[in-house]
PDB file of C-alpha atoms and ligand atoms in Angstrom:
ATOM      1  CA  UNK A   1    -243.565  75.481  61.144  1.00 88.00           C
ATOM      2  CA  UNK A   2    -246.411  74.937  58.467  1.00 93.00           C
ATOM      3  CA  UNK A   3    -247.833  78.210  60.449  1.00 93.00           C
ATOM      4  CA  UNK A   4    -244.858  80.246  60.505  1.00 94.00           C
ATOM      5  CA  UNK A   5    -244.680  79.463  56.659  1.00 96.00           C
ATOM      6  CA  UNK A   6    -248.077  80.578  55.791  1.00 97.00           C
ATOM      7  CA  UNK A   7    -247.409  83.742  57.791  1.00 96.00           C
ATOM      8  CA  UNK A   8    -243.998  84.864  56.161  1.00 96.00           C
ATOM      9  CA  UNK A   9    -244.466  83.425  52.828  1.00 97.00           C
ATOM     10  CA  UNK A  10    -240.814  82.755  51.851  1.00 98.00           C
ATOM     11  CA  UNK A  11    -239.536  83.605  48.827  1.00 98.00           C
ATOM     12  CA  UNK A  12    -238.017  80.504  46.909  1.00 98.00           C
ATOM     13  CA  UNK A  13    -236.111  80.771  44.235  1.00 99.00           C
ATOM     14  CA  UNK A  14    -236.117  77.680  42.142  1.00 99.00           C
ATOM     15  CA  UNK A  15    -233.783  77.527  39.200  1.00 99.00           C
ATOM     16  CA  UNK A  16    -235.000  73.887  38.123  1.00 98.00           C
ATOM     17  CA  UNK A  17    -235.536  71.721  35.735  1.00 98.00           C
ATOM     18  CA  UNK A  18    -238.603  72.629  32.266  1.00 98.00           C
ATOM     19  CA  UNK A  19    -240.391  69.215  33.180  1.00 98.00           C
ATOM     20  CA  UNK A  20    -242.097  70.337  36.552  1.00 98.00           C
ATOM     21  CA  UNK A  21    -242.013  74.359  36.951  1.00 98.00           C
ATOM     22  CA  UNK A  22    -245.745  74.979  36.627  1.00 98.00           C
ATOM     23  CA  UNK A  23    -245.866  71.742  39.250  1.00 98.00           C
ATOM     24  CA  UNK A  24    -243.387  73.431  41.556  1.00 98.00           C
ATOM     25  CA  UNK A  25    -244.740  77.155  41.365  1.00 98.00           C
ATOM     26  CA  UNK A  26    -248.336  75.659  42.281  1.00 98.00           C
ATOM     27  CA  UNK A  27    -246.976  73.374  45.097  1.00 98.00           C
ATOM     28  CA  UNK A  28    -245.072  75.951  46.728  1.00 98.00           C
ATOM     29  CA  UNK A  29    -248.240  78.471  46.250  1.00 98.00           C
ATOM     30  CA  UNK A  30    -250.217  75.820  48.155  1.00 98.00           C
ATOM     31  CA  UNK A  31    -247.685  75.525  50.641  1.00 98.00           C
ATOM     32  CA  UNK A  32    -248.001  79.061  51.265  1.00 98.00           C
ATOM     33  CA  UNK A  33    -244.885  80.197  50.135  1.00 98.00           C
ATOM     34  CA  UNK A  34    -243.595  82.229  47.088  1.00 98.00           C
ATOM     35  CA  UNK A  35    -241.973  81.044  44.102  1.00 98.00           C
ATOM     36  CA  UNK A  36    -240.000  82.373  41.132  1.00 98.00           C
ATOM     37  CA  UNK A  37    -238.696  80.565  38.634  1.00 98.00           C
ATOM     38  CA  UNK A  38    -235.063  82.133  37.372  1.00 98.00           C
ATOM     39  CA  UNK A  39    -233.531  81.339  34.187  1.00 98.00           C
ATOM     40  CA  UNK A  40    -231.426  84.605  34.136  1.00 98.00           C
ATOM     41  CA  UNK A  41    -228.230  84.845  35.482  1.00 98.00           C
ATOM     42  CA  UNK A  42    -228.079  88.773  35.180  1.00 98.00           C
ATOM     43  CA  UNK A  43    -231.183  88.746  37.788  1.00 98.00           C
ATOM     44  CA  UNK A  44    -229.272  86.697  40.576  1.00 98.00           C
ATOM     45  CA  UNK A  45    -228.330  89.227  42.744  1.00 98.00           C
ATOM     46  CA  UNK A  46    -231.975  91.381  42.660  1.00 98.00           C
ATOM     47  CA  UNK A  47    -234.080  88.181  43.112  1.00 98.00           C
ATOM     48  CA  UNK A  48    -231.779  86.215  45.901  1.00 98.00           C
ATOM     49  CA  UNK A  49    -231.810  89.924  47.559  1.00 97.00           C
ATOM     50  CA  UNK A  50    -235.139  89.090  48.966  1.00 95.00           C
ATOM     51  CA  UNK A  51    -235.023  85.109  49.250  1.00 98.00           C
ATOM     52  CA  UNK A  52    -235.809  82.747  51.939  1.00 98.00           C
ATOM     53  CA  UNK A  53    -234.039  80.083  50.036  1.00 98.00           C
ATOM     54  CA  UNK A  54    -232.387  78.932  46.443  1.00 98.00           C
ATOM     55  CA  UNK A  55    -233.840  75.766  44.635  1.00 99.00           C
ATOM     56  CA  UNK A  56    -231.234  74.440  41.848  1.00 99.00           C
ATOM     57  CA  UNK A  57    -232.482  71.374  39.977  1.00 98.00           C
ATOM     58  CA  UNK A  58    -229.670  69.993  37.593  1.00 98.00           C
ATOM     59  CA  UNK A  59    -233.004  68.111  36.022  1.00 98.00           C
ATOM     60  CA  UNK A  60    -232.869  69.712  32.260  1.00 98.00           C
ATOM     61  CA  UNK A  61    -229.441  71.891  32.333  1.00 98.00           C
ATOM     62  CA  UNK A  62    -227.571  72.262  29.445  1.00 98.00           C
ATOM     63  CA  UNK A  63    -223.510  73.425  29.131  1.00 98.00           C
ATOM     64  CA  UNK A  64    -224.506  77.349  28.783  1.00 98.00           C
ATOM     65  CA  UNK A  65    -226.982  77.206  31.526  1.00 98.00           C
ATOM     66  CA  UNK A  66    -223.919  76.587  33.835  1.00 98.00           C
ATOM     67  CA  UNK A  67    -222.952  80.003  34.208  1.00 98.00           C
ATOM     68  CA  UNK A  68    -226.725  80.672  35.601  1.00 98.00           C
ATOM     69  CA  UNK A  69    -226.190  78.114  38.393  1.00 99.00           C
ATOM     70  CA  UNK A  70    -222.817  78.979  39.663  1.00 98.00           C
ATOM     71  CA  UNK A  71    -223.692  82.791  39.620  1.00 98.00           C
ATOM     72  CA  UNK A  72    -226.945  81.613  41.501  1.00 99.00           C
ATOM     73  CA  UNK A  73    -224.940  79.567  44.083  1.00 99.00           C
ATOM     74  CA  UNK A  74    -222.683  82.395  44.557  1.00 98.00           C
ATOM     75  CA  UNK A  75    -225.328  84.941  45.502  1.00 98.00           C
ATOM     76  CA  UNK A  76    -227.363  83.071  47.944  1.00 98.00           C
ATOM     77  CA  UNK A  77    -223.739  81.250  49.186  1.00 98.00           C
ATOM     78  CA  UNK A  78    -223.159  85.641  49.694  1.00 98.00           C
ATOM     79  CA  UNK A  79    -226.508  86.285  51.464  1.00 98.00           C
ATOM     80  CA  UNK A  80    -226.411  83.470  53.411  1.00 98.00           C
ATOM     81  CA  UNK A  81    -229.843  82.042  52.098  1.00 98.00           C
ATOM     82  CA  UNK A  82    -229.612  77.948  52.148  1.00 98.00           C
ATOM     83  CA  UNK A  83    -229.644  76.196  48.429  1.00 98.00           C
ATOM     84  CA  UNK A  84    -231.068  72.714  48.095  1.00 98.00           C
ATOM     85  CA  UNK A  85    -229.061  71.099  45.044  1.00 98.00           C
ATOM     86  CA  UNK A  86    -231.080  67.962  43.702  1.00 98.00           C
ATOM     87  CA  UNK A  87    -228.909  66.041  41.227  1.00 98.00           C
ATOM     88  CA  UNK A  88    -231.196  64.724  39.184  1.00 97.00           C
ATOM     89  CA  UNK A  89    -230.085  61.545  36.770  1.00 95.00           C
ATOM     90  CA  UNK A  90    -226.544  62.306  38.643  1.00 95.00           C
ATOM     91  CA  UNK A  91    -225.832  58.948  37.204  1.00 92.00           C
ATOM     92  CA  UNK A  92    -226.865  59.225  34.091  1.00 93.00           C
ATOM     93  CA  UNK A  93    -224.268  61.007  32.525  1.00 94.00           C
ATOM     94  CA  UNK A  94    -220.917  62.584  32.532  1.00 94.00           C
ATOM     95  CA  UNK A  95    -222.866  66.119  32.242  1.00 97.00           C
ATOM     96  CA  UNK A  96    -224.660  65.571  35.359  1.00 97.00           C
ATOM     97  CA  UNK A  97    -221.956  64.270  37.397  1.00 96.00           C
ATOM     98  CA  UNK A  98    -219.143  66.955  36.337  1.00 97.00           C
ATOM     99  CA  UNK A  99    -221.889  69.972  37.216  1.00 98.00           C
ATOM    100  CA  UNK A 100    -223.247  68.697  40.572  1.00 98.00           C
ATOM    101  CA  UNK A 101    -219.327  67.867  41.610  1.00 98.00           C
ATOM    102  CA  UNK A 102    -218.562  71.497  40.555  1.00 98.00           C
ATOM    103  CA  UNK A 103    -221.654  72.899  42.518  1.00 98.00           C
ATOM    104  CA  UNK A 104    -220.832  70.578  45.456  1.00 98.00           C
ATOM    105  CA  UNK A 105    -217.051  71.174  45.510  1.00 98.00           C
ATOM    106  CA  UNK A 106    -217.633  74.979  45.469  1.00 98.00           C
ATOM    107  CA  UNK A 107    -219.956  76.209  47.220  1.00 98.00           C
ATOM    108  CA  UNK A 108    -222.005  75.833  49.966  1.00 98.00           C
ATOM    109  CA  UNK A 109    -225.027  73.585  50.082  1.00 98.00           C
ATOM    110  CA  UNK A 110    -227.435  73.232  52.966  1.00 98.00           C
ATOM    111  CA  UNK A 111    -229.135  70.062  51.475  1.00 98.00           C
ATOM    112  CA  UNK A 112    -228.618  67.411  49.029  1.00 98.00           C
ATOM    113  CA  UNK A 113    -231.273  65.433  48.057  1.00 98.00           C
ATOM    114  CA  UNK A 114    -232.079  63.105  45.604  1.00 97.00           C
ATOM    115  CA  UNK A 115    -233.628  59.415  44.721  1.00 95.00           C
ATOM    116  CA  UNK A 116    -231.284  56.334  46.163  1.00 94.00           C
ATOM    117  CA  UNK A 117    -229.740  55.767  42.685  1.00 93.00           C
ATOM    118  CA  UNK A 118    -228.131  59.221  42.573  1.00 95.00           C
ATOM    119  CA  UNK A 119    -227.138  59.413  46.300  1.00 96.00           C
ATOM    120  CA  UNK A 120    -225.633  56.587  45.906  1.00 94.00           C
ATOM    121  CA  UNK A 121    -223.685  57.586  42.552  1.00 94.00           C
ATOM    122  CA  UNK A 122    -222.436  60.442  44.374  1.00 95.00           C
ATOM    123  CA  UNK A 123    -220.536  58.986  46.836  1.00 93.00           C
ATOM    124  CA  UNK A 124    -218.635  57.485  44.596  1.00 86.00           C
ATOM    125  CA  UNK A 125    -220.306  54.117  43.789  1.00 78.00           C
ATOM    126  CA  UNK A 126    -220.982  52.458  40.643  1.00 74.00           C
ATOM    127  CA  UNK A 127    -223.705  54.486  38.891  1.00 67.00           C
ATOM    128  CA  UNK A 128    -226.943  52.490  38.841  1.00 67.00           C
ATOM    129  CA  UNK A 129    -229.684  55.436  37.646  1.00 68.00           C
ATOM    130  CA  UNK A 130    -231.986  54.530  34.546  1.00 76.00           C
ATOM    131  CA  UNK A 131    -232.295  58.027  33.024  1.00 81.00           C
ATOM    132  CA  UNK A 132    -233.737  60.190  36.150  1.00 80.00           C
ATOM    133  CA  UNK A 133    -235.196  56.903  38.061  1.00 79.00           C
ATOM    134  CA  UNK A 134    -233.641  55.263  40.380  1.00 80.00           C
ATOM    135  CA  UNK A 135    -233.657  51.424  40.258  1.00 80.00           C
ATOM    136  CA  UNK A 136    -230.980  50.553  43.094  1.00 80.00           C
ATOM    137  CA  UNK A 137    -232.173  48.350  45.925  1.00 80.00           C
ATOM    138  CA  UNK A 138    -229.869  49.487  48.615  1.00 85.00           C
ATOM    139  CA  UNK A 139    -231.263  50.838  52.133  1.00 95.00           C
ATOM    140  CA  UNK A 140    -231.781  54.587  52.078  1.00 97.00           C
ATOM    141  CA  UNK A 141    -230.392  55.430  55.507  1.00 97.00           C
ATOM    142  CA  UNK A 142    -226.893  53.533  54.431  1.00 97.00           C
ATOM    143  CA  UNK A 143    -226.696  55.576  51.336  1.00 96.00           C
ATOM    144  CA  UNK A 144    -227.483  59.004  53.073  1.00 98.00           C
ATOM    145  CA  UNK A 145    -225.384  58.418  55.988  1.00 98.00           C
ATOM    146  CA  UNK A 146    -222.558  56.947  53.472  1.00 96.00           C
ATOM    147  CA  UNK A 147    -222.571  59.790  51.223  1.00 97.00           C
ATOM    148  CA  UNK A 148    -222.924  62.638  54.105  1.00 98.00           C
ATOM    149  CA  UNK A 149    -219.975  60.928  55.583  1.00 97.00           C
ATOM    150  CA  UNK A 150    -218.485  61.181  51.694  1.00 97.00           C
ATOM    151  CA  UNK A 151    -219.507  65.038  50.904  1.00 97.00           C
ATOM    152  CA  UNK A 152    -220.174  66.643  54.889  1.00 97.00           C
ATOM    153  CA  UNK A 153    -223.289  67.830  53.992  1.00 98.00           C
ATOM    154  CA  UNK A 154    -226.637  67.369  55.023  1.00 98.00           C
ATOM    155  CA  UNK A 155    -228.491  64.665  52.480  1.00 98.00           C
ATOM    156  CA  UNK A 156    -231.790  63.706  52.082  1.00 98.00           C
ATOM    157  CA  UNK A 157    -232.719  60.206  50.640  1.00 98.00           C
ATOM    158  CA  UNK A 158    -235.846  59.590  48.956  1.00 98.00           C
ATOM    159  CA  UNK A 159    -238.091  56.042  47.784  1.00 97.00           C
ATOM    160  CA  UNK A 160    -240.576  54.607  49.949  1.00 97.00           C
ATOM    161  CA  UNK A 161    -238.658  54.792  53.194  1.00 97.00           C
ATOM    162  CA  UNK A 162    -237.167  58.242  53.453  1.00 98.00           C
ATOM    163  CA  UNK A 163    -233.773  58.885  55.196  1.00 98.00           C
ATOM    164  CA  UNK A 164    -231.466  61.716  56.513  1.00 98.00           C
ATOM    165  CA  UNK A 165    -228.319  62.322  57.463  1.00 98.00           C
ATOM    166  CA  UNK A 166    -226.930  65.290  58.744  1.00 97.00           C
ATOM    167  CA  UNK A 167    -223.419  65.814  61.802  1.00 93.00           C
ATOM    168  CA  UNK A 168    -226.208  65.510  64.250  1.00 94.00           C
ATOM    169  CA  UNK A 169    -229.144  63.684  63.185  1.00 96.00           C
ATOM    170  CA  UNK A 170    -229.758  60.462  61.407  1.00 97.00           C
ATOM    171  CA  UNK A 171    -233.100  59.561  60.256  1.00 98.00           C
ATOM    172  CA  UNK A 172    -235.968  57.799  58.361  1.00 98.00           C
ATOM    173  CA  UNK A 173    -239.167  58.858  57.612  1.00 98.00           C
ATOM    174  CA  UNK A 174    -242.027  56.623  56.201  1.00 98.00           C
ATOM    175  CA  UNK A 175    -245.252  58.220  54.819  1.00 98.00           C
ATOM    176  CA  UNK A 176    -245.787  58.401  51.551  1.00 98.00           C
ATOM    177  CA  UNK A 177    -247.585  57.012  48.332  1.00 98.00           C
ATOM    178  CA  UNK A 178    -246.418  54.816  46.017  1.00 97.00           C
ATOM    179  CA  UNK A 179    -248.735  56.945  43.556  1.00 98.00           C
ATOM    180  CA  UNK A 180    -245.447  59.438  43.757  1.00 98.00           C
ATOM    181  CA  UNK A 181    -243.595  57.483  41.569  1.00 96.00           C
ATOM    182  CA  UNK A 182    -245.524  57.182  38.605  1.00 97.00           C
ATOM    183  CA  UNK A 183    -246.007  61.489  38.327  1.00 97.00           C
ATOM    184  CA  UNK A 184    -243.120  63.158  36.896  1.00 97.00           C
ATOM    185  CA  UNK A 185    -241.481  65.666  39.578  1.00 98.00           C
ATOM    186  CA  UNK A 186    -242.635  64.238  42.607  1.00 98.00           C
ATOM    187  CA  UNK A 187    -238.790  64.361  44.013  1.00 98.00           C
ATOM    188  CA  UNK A 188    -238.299  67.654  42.226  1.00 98.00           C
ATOM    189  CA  UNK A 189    -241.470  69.301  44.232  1.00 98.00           C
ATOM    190  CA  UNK A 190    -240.539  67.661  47.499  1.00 98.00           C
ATOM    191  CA  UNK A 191    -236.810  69.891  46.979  1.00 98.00           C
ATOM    192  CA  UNK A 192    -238.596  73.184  46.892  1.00 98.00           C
ATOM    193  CA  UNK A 193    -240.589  72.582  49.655  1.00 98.00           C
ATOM    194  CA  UNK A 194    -237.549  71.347  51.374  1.00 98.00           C
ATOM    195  CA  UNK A 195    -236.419  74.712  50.146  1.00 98.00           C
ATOM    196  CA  UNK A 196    -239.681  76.399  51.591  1.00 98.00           C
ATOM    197  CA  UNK A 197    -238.782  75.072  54.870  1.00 98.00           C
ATOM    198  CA  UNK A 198    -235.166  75.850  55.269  1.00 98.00           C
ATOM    199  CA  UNK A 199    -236.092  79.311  54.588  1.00 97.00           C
ATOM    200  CA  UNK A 200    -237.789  79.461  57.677  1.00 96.00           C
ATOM    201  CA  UNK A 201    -234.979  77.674  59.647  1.00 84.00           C
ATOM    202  CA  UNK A 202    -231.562  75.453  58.765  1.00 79.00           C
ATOM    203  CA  UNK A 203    -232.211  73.242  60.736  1.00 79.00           C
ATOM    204  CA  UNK A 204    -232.953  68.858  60.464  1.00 75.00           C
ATOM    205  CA  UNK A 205    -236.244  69.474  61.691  1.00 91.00           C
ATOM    206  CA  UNK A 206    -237.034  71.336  59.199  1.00 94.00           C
ATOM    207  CA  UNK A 207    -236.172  68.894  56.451  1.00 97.00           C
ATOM    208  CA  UNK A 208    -238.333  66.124  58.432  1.00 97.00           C
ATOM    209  CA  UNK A 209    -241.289  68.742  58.610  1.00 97.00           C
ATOM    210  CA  UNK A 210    -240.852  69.181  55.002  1.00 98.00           C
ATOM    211  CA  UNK A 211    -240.886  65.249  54.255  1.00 98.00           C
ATOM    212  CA  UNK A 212    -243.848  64.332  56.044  1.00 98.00           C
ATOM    213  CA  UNK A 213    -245.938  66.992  55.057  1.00 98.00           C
ATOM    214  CA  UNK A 214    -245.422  66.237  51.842  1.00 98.00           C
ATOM    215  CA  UNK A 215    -245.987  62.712  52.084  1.00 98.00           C
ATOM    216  CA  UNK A 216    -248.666  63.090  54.390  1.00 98.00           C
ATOM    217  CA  UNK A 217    -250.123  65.236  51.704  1.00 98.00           C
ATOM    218  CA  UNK A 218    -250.058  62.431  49.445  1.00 98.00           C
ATOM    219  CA  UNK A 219    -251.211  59.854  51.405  1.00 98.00           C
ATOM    220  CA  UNK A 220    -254.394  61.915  51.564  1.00 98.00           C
ATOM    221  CA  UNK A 221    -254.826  62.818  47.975  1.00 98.00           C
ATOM    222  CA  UNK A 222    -254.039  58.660  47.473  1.00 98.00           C
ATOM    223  CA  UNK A 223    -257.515  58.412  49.335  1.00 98.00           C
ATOM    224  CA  UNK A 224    -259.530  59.919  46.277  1.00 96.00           C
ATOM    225  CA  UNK A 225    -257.453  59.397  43.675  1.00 98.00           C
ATOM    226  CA  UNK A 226    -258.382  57.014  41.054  1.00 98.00           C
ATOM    227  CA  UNK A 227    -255.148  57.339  39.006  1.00 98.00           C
ATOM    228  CA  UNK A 228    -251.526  59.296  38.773  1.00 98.00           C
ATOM    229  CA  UNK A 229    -253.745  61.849  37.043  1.00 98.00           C
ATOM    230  CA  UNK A 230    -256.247  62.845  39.762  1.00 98.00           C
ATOM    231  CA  UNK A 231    -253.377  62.077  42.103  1.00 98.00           C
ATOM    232  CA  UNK A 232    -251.568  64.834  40.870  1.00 98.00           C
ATOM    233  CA  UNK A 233    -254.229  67.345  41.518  1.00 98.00           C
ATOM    234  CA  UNK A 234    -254.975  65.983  44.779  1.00 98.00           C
ATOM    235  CA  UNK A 235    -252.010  66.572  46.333  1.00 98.00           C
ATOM    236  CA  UNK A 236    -251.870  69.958  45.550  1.00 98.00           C
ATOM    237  CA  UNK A 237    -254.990  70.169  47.548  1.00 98.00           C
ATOM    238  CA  UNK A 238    -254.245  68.416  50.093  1.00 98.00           C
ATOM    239  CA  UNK A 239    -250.570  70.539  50.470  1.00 98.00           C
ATOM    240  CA  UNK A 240    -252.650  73.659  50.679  1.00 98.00           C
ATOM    241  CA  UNK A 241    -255.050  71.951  52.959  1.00 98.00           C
ATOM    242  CA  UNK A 242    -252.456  70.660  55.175  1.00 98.00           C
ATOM    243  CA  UNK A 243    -253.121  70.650  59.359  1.00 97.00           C
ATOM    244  CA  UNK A 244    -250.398  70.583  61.930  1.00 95.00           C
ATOM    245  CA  UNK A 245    -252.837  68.155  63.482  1.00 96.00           C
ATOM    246  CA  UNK A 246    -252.472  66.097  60.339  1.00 97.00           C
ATOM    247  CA  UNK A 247    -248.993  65.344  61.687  1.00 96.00           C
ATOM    248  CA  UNK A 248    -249.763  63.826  64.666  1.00 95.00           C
ATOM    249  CA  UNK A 249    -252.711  61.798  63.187  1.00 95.00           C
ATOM    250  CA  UNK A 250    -250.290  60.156  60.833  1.00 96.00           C
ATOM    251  CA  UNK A 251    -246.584  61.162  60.824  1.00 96.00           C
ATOM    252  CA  UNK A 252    -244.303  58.269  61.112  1.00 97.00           C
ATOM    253  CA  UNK A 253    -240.420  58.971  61.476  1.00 96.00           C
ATOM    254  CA  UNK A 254    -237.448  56.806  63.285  1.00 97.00           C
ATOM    255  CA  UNK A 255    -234.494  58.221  64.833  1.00 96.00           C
ATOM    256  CA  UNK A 256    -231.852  56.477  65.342  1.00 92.00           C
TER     257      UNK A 256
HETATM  258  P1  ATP B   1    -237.461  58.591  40.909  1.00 97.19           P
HETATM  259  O1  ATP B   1    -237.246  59.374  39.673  1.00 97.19           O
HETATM  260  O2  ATP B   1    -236.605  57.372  41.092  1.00 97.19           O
HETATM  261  O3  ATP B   1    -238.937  58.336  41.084  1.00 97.19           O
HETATM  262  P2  ATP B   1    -237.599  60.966  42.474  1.00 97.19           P
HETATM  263  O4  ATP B   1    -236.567  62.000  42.414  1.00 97.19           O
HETATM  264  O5  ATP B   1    -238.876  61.214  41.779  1.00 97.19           O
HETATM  265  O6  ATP B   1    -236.998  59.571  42.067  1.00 97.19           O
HETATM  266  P3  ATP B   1    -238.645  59.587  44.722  1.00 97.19           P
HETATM  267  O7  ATP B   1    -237.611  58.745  45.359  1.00 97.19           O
HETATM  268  O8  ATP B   1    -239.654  58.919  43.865  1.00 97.19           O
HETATM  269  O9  ATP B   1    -237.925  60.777  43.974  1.00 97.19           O
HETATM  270  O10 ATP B   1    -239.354  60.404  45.882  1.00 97.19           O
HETATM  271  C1  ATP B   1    -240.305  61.415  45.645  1.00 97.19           C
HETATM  272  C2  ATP B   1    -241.331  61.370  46.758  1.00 97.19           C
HETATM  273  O11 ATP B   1    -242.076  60.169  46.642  1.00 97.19           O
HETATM  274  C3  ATP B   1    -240.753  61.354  48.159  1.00 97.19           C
HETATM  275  O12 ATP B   1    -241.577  62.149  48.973  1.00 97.19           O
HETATM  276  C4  ATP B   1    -240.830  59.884  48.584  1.00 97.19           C
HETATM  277  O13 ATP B   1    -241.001  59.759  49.962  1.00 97.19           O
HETATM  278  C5  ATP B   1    -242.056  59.426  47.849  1.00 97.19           C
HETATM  279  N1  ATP B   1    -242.060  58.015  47.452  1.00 97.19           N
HETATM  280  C6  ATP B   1    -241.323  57.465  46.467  1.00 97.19           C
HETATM  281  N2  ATP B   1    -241.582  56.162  46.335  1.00 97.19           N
HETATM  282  C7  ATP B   1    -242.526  55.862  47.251  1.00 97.19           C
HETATM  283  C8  ATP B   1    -243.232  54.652  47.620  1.00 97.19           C
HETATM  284  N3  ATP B   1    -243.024  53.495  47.001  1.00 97.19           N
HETATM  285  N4  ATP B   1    -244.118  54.719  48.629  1.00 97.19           N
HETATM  286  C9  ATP B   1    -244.340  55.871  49.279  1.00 97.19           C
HETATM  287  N5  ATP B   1    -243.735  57.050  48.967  1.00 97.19           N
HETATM  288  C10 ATP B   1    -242.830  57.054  47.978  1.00 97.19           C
HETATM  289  N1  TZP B   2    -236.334  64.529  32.784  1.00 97.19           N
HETATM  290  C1  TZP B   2    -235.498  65.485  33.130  1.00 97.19           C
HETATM  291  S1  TZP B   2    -235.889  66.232  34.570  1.00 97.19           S
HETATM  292  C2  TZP B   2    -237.232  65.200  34.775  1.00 97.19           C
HETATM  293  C3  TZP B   2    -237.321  64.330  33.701  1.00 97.19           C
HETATM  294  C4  TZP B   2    -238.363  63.304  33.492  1.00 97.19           C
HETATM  295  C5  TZP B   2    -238.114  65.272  35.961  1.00 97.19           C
HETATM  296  C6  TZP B   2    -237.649  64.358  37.042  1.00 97.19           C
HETATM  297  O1  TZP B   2    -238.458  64.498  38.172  1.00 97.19           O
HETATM  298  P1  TZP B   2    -238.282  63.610  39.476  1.00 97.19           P
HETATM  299  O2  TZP B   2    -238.995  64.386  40.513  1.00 97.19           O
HETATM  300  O3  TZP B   2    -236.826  63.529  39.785  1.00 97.19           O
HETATM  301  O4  TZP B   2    -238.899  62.264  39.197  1.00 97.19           O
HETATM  302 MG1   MG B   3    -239.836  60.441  40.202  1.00 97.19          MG
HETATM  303 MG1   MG B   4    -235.592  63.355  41.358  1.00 97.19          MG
END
């Protein structure tokens, strides 16, 4: 799919969060696909026109921003294009929680993802987020299959073991860095490339391609690195310099 990506260049529209844009326009550009970043509801309908997919990132919204994600949601729920809603801090606060509910409850989302604290907060459970982190214990394929079963819709699970759940597939996925958790908006890149993917096809392969390239990716840049600095850089060049062949060299994923 990496190929097929590179040769249509999806358009991904990421209305996200003020902490990682520059981050998640150069990942997707070294992904090979095409980003714009939307903070304009008046625009929804012209940009989703010609988009692959819809990014919304809860990360930094405020009340008057809410408009701007429902009208968002609405278009691309209208065009059919898939929108990845990452919850970020879903736990944190009454803010967070009421919003994502609202975006959940109505309309439709192809993908959920976020860290275990706030997948795990949106099933219902006891909030246990610090601020956007997660610091919950619990085993990532419970909590995605627990809150799919909770909200029907496909969720993705992220910390050092990955884990899906989707009608169909249940999964976990383990490559990765632990150098991801000390940059800010490593979970909020790995949503627009999740994004990138789906544009291409709705499908659970395509969230597992998404995963362990990314990962992958980072397990690369890990090599050089000698910090969360360098890292950072790193794995934008190892995104754009991404092989299909570096799948098979290293991917590790678990169905069950
Ligand atoms: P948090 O704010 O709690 O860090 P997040 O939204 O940034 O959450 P993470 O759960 O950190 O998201 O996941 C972001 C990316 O980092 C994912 O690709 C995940 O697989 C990877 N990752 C996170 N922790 C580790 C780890 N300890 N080892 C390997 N990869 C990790
Ligand atoms: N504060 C609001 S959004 C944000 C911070 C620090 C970025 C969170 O990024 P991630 O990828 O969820 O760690
Ligand atoms: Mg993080
Ligand atoms: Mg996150």
């Amino acid at each position: 799919m990496i190929e097929q990506l590179r040769r249509e260049r999806p358009l991904v529209v990421c209305v996200t969060n003020d902490v990682v844009k520059p981050f998640t326009a150069n990942s997707l550009l070294s992904l090979g696909a095409s980003p714009i970043m939307s903070g304009e509801k008046s625009e929804a309908a012209d940009i989703l026109k010609h988009a692959g997919a819809l990014l919304l990132n809860i990360g930094t919204c405020t009340e008057d921003k809410i408009p701007l994600y429902e009208e968002m949601a609405r278009c691309a729920n209208e065009y059919n294009i898939p929108v990845v809603l990452d919850p970020v801090g879903y736990g944190a606060s009454a803010f967070r929680r009421n919003l994502t509910d609202k975006l959940l409850g109505e309309y439709d989302i192809a993908l959920v993802k976020g860290n275990a604290g706030e997948i795990h907060a949106l099933s219902g459970r006891e909030a246990v987020s610090k601020g956007v982190d997660s610091i919950i214990e619990g085993n990532t394929l419970d909590i995605a299959k627990d809150a799919h079963e909770v909200l029907n819709v496909p969720v993705l699970v992220t910390g050092e073991m990955d884990a899906y759940a989707d009608g169909k597939e249940k999964m976990t996925m383990h490559n990765g860095h632990k150098y991801l958790e000390v940059i800010t908006g490593s979970g909020c890149v790995l949503g627009a490339i999740t994004a990138a993917f789906l544009a291409l096809e709705n499908k659970s392969d395509s969230i597992a391609d998404a995963v362990s390239l990314y990962n992958i990716a980072a397990e690369k840049a890990a090599r050089s690195a000698t910090g969360p600095g360098t890292f950072a850089a790193k794995l934008i060049d190892e995104i754009y310099n991404f092989k299909t062949e570096d799948y098979n060299a290293r991917r590790v994923d678990v169905h069950e």
